[in-house]
Amino acid sequence: MSTETFLKEIQAIGEKFLLKLQKLPKAEPVEIVCFCVVLLFIVTVLVLMIIACSCCCYSCCGCDGHPATRSRKSQVRPTA
């Protein structure tokens, strides 16, 4: 898929979304609830992706932006 095609698809989705938002005040209650559920699902997925990516970056890079060095775990042996 070329960049131009992708941008046209995104623009078409955006136009459909805006059209749906414009028609929402006149919609039936069931349609409003369905739209809100779908919107809530999309927002939840995006928030979870952001949290997952930030946790992954934090564990890989640490706070200072440099890769975290993994320390070797040493086994503790009891003294005789």
GROMACS .gro file of N, CA, C and O in nm:
model
  320
    1MET      N    1   0.085  -0.117   0.000
    1MET     CA    2   0.000   0.000   0.000
    1MET      C    3   0.090   0.124   0.000
    1MET      O    4   0.177   0.139   0.084
    2SER      N    5   0.066   0.211  -0.093
    2SER     CA    6   0.148   0.331  -0.103
    2SER      C    7   0.104   0.434   0.002
    2SER      O    8  -0.004   0.424   0.060
    3THR      N    9   0.188   0.531   0.023
    3THR     CA   10   0.160   0.635   0.122
    3THR      C   11   0.037   0.715   0.083
    3THR      O   12  -0.045   0.749   0.168
    4GLU      N   13   0.025   0.741  -0.046
    4GLU     CA   14  -0.090   0.820  -0.094
    4GLU      C   15  -0.221   0.746  -0.070
    4GLU      O   16  -0.320   0.804  -0.025
    5THR      N   17  -0.222   0.617  -0.096
    5THR     CA   18  -0.343   0.536  -0.074
    5THR      C   19  -0.376   0.532   0.075
    5THR      O   20  -0.493   0.543   0.114
    6PHE      N   21  -0.273   0.516   0.157
    6PHE     CA   22  -0.294   0.510   0.301
    6PHE      C   23  -0.352   0.641   0.353
    6PHE      O   24  -0.446   0.641   0.434
    7LEU      N   25  -0.300   0.753   0.305
    7LEU     CA   26  -0.352   0.883   0.348
    7LEU      C   27  -0.496   0.905   0.304
    7LEU      O   28  -0.577   0.962   0.378
    8LYS      N   29  -0.530   0.856   0.184
    8LYS     CA   30  -0.669   0.868   0.138
    8LYS      C   31  -0.761   0.784   0.224
    8LYS      O   32  -0.873   0.826   0.254
    9GLU      N   33  -0.716   0.665   0.264
    9GLU     CA   34  -0.797   0.579   0.351
    9GLU      C   35  -0.820   0.646   0.487
    9GLU      O   36  -0.930   0.645   0.540
   10ILE      N   37  -0.714   0.704   0.543
   10ILE     CA   38  -0.725   0.772   0.671
   10ILE      C   39  -0.819   0.891   0.660
   10ILE      O   40  -0.902   0.915   0.748
   11GLN      N   41  -0.810   0.964   0.550
   11GLN     CA   42  -0.899   1.078   0.530
   11GLN      C   43  -1.044   1.032   0.516
   11GLN      O   44  -1.134   1.094   0.572
   12ALA      N   45  -1.068   0.924   0.446
   12ALA     CA   46  -1.204   0.871   0.431
   12ALA      C   47  -1.260   0.827   0.565
   12ALA      O   48  -1.378   0.855   0.596
   13ILE      N   49  -1.179   0.762   0.646
   13ILE     CA   50  -1.224   0.719   0.779
   13ILE      C   51  -1.256   0.841   0.864
   13ILE      O   52  -1.357   0.844   0.936
   14GLY      N   53  -1.171   0.943   0.857
   14GLY     CA   54  -1.195   1.066   0.933
   14GLY      C   55  -1.323   1.136   0.891
   14GLY      O   56  -1.399   1.184   0.975
   15GLU      N   57  -1.349   1.139   0.761
   15GLU     CA   58  -1.472   1.202   0.713
   15GLU      C   59  -1.595   1.125   0.759
   15GLU      O   60  -1.696   1.185   0.798
   16LYS      N   61  -1.589   0.992   0.755
   16LYS     CA   62  -1.701   0.911   0.803
   16LYS      C   63  -1.725   0.934   0.952
   16LYS      O   64  -1.839   0.942   0.998
   17PHE      N   65  -1.615   0.944   1.027
   17PHE     CA   66  -1.626   0.968   1.171
   17PHE      C   67  -1.690   1.103   1.199
   17PHE      O   68  -1.779   1.115   1.285
   18LEU      N   69  -1.647   1.207   1.127
   18LEU     CA   70  -1.706   1.339   1.146
   18LEU      C   71  -1.853   1.341   1.106
   18LEU      O   72  -1.936   1.405   1.172
   19LEU      N   73  -1.888   1.272   1.000
   19LEU     CA   74  -2.028   1.264   0.958
   19LEU      C   75  -2.111   1.196   1.066
   19LEU      O   76  -2.222   1.239   1.097
   20LYS      N   77  -2.056   1.089   1.125
   20LYS     CA   78  -2.126   1.018   1.231
   20LYS      C   79  -2.145   1.108   1.353
   20LYS      O   80  -2.250   1.108   1.416
   21LEU      N   81  -2.043   1.187   1.385
   21LEU     CA   82  -2.053   1.279   1.499
   21LEU      C   83  -2.158   1.387   1.474
   21LEU      O   84  -2.229   1.429   1.565
   22GLN      N   85  -2.169   1.432   1.349
   22GLN     CA   86  -2.268   1.535   1.317
   22GLN      C   87  -2.410   1.480   1.327
   22GLN      O   88  -2.502   1.552   1.366
   23LYS      N   89  -2.428   1.353   1.294
   23LYS     CA   90  -2.561   1.293   1.299
   23LYS      C   91  -2.597   1.240   1.438
   23LYS      O   92  -2.711   1.204   1.463
   24LEU      N   93  -2.501   1.238   1.530
   24LEU     CA   94  -2.523   1.177   1.661
   24LEU      C   95  -2.632   1.244   1.744
   24LEU      O   96  -2.711   1.172   1.807
   25PRO      N   97  -2.645   1.377   1.746
   25PRO     CA   98  -2.752   1.436   1.828
   25PRO      C   99  -2.893   1.396   1.783
   25PRO      O  100  -2.985   1.394   1.863
   26LYS      N  101  -2.910   1.361   1.657
   26LYS     CA  102  -3.041   1.323   1.605
   26LYS      C  103  -3.064   1.172   1.609
   26LYS      O  104  -3.170   1.125   1.574
   27ALA      N  105  -2.964   1.097   1.651
   27ALA     CA  106  -2.971   0.951   1.646
   27ALA      C  107  -3.057   0.896   1.759
   27ALA      O  108  -3.088   0.964   1.857
   28GLU      N  109  -3.094   0.768   1.743
   28GLU     CA  110  -3.171   0.700   1.846
   28GLU      C  111  -3.079   0.666   1.963
   28GLU      O  112  -2.958   0.656   1.946
   29PRO      N  113  -3.137   0.646   2.081
   29PRO     CA  114  -3.054   0.615   2.198
   29PRO      C  115  -2.968   0.489   2.182
   29PRO      O  116  -2.855   0.485   2.229
   30VAL      N  117  -3.021   0.388   2.114
   30VAL     CA  118  -2.945   0.265   2.094
   30VAL      C  119  -2.821   0.292   2.009
   30VAL      O  120  -2.712   0.241   2.036
   31GLU      N  121  -2.838   0.373   1.906
   31GLU     CA  122  -2.726   0.406   1.819
   31GLU      C  123  -2.621   0.488   1.893
   31GLU      O  124  -2.500   0.468   1.874
   32ILE      N  125  -2.664   0.577   1.981
   32ILE     CA  126  -2.571   0.657   2.060
   32ILE      C  127  -2.491   0.567   2.154
   32ILE      O  128  -2.369   0.581   2.166
   33VAL      N  129  -2.559   0.473   2.218
   33VAL     CA  130  -2.491   0.381   2.310
   33VAL      C  131  -2.391   0.294   2.234
   33VAL      O  132  -2.278   0.275   2.278
   34CYS      N  133  -2.430   0.243   2.118
   34CYS     CA  134  -2.339   0.160   2.037
   34CYS      C  135  -2.216   0.240   1.995
   34CYS      O  136  -2.103   0.190   2.001
   35PHE      N  137  -2.237   0.362   1.955
   35PHE     CA  138  -2.125   0.448   1.914
   35PHE      C  139  -2.032   0.474   2.032
   35PHE      O  140  -1.909   0.468   2.017
   36CYS      N  141  -2.088   0.498   2.148
   36CYS     CA  142  -2.006   0.523   2.267
   36CYS      C  143  -1.927   0.397   2.308
   36CYS      O  144  -1.812   0.407   2.350
   37VAL      N  145  -1.989   0.280   2.294
   37VAL     CA  146  -1.920   0.155   2.327
   37VAL      C  147  -1.802   0.134   2.232
   37VAL      O  148  -1.692   0.098   2.275
   38VAL      N  149  -1.823   0.155   2.103
   38VAL     CA  150  -1.716   0.138   2.006
   38VAL      C  151  -1.605   0.240   2.032
   38VAL      O  152  -1.485   0.207   2.029
   39LEU      N  153  -1.641   0.363   2.060
   39LEU     CA  154  -1.543   0.467   2.090
   39LEU      C  155  -1.465   0.434   2.217
   39LEU      O  156  -1.343   0.450   2.221
   40LEU      N  157  -1.533   0.385   2.319
   40LEU     CA  158  -1.467   0.346   2.443
   40LEU      C  159  -1.370   0.231   2.419
   40LEU      O  160  -1.259   0.229   2.475
   41PHE      N  161  -1.409   0.136   2.336
   41PHE     CA  162  -1.321   0.023   2.303
   41PHE      C  163  -1.193   0.072   2.233
   41PHE      O  164  -1.083   0.031   2.268
   42ILE      N  165  -1.208   0.162   2.137
   42ILE     CA  166  -1.093   0.214   2.064
   42ILE      C  167  -1.000   0.290   2.158
   42ILE      O  168  -0.878   0.271   2.155
   43VAL      N  169  -1.056   0.372   2.243
   43VAL     CA  170  -0.974   0.449   2.338
   43VAL      C  171  -0.903   0.355   2.435
   43VAL      O  172  -0.785   0.374   2.465
   44THR      N  173  -0.972   0.252   2.481
   44THR     CA  174  -0.910   0.156   2.574
   44THR      C  175  -0.793   0.084   2.508
   44THR      O  176  -0.687   0.070   2.569
   45VAL      N  177  -0.810   0.041   2.384
   45VAL     CA  178  -0.701  -0.027   2.314
   45VAL      C  179  -0.582   0.067   2.297
   45VAL      O  180  -0.467   0.027   2.319
   46LEU      N  181  -0.606   0.191   2.260
   46LEU     CA  182  -0.496   0.287   2.243
   46LEU      C  183  -0.424   0.314   2.374
   46LEU      O  184  -0.301   0.319   2.378
   47VAL      N  185  -0.499   0.329   2.482
   47VAL     CA  186  -0.436   0.354   2.613
   47VAL      C  187  -0.354   0.234   2.656
   47VAL      O  188  -0.242   0.249   2.705
   48LEU      N  189  -0.406   0.113   2.637
   48LEU     CA  190  -0.332  -0.007   2.674
   48LEU      C  191  -0.205  -0.022   2.590
   48LEU      O  192  -0.102  -0.066   2.640
   49MET      N  193  -0.212   0.014   2.462
   49MET     CA  194  -0.092   0.009   2.377
   49MET      C  195   0.012   0.108   2.426
   49MET      O  196   0.132   0.077   2.429
   50ILE      N  197  -0.031   0.228   2.463
   50ILE     CA  198   0.063   0.328   2.513
   50ILE      C  199   0.126   0.281   2.644
   50ILE      O  200   0.248   0.294   2.662
   51ILE      N  201   0.047   0.223   2.732
   51ILE     CA  202   0.101   0.172   2.858
   51ILE      C  203   0.200   0.060   2.832
   51ILE      O  204   0.309   0.056   2.891
   52ALA      N  205   0.165  -0.032   2.743
   52ALA     CA  206   0.254  -0.145   2.714
   52ALA      C  207   0.385  -0.097   2.652
   52ALA      O  208   0.493  -0.144   2.690
   53CYS      N  209   0.377  -0.003   2.560
   53CYS     CA  210   0.499   0.049   2.497
   53CYS      C  211   0.584   0.126   2.597
   53CYS      O  212   0.707   0.115   2.596
   54SER      N  213   0.521   0.202   2.683
   54SER     CA  214   0.600   0.278   2.781
   54SER      C  215   0.665   0.186   2.882
   54SER      O  216   0.778   0.209   2.923
   55CYS      N  217   0.597   0.079   2.922
   55CYS     CA  218   0.657  -0.017   3.015
   55CYS      C  219   0.772  -0.091   2.948
   55CYS      O  220   0.876  -0.115   3.010
   56CYS      N  221   0.756  -0.126   2.824
   56CYS     CA  222   0.862  -0.196   2.750
   56CYS      C  223   0.983  -0.105   2.735
   56CYS      O  224   1.095  -0.147   2.758
   57CYS      N  225   0.961   0.019   2.698
   57CYS     CA  226   1.073   0.112   2.682
   57CYS      C  227   1.140   0.140   2.814
   57CYS      O  228   1.261   0.155   2.822
   58TYR      N  229   1.063   0.146   2.920
   58TYR     CA  230   1.119   0.172   3.052
   58TYR      C  231   1.207   0.056   3.096
   58TYR      O  232   1.316   0.076   3.149
   59SER      N  233   1.164  -0.067   3.071
   59SER     CA  234   1.244  -0.182   3.113
   59SER      C  235   1.367  -0.200   3.024
   59SER      O  236   1.470  -0.247   3.069
   60CYS      N  237   1.357  -0.162   2.898
   60CYS     CA  238   1.472  -0.175   2.807
   60CYS      C  239   1.572  -0.062   2.825
   60CYS      O  240   1.692  -0.085   2.826
   61CYS      N  241   1.525   0.060   2.836
   61CYS     CA  242   1.613   0.177   2.834
   61CYS      C  243   1.636   0.239   2.970
   61CYS      O  244   1.729   0.316   2.987
   62GLY      N  245   1.552   0.212   3.067
   62GLY     CA  246   1.566   0.276   3.196
   62GLY      C  247   1.521   0.421   3.189
   62GLY      O  248   1.469   0.467   3.089
   63CYS      N  249   1.541   0.493   3.296
   63CYS     CA  250   1.493   0.631   3.302
   63CYS      C  251   1.579   0.728   3.224
   63CYS      O  252   1.533   0.829   3.174
   64ASP      N  253   1.710   0.700   3.214
   64ASP     CA  254   1.801   0.795   3.151
   64ASP      C  255   1.814   0.780   3.000
   64ASP      O  256   1.888   0.852   2.936
   65GLY      N  257   1.741   0.685   2.942
   65GLY     CA  258   1.744   0.668   2.798
   65GLY      C  259   1.852   0.574   2.749
   65GLY      O  260   1.861   0.545   2.632
   66HIS      N  261   1.939   0.527   2.837
   66HIS     CA  262   2.042   0.432   2.800
   66HIS      C  263   1.994   0.290   2.830
   66HIS      O  264   1.918   0.269   2.923
   67PRO      N  265   2.039   0.195   2.750
   67PRO     CA  266   1.996   0.057   2.775
   67PRO      C  267   2.037   0.011   2.915
   67PRO      O  268   2.146   0.040   2.962
   68ALA      N  269   1.944  -0.056   2.979
   68ALA     CA  270   1.972  -0.105   3.114
   68ALA      C  271   2.063  -0.226   3.105
   68ALA      O  272   2.046  -0.313   3.020
   69THR      N  273   2.162  -0.229   3.191
   69THR     CA  274   2.252  -0.344   3.192
   69THR      C  275   2.191  -0.450   3.281
   69THR      O  276   2.144  -0.423   3.390
   70ARG      N  277   2.191  -0.570   3.230
   70ARG     CA  278   2.134  -0.680   3.307
   70ARG      C  279   2.244  -0.740   3.393
   70ARG      O  280   2.347  -0.782   3.343
   71SER      N  281   2.220  -0.740   3.519
   71SER     CA  282   2.319  -0.797   3.608
   71SER      C  283   2.299  -0.948   3.615
   71SER      O  284   2.188  -0.998   3.604
   72ARG      N  285   2.408  -1.018   3.631
   72ARG     CA  286   2.401  -1.162   3.640
   72ARG      C  287   2.357  -1.202   3.780
   72ARG      O  288   2.404  -1.148   3.878
   73LYS      N  289   2.269  -1.297   3.785
   73LYS     CA  290   2.223  -1.344   3.915
   73LYS      C  291   2.325  -1.446   3.966
   73LYS      O  292   2.359  -1.541   3.897
   74SER      N  293   2.371  -1.424   4.086
   74SER     CA  294   2.466  -1.520   4.144
   74SER      C  295   2.391  -1.608   4.242
   74SER      O  296   2.302  -1.563   4.314
   75GLN      N  297   2.426  -1.733   4.244
   75GLN     CA  298   2.361  -1.826   4.334
   75GLN      C  299   2.427  -1.817   4.471
   75GLN      O  300   2.550  -1.811   4.482
   76VAL      N  301   2.345  -1.815   4.570
   76VAL     CA  302   2.395  -1.811   4.706
   76VAL      C  303   2.400  -1.954   4.758
   76VAL      O  304   2.301  -2.026   4.756
   77ARG      N  305   2.518  -1.995   4.802
   77ARG     CA  306   2.533  -2.131   4.853
   77ARG      C  307   2.556  -2.125   5.004
   77ARG      O  308   2.627  -2.038   5.053
   78PRO      N  309   2.498  -2.217   5.073
   78PRO     CA  310   2.516  -2.217   5.219
   78PRO      C  311   2.659  -2.254   5.255
   78PRO      O  312   2.725  -2.332   5.187
   79THR      N  313   2.708  -2.195   5.363
   79THR     CA  314   2.841  -2.229   5.409
   79THR      C  315   2.837  -2.358   5.491
   79THR      O  316   2.740  -2.383   5.562
   80ALA      N  317   2.942  -2.437   5.481
   80ALA     CA  318   2.943  -2.567   5.550
   80ALA      C  319   2.976  -2.556   5.695
   80ALA      O  320   3.041  -2.476   5.746
   0.00000   0.00000   0.00000
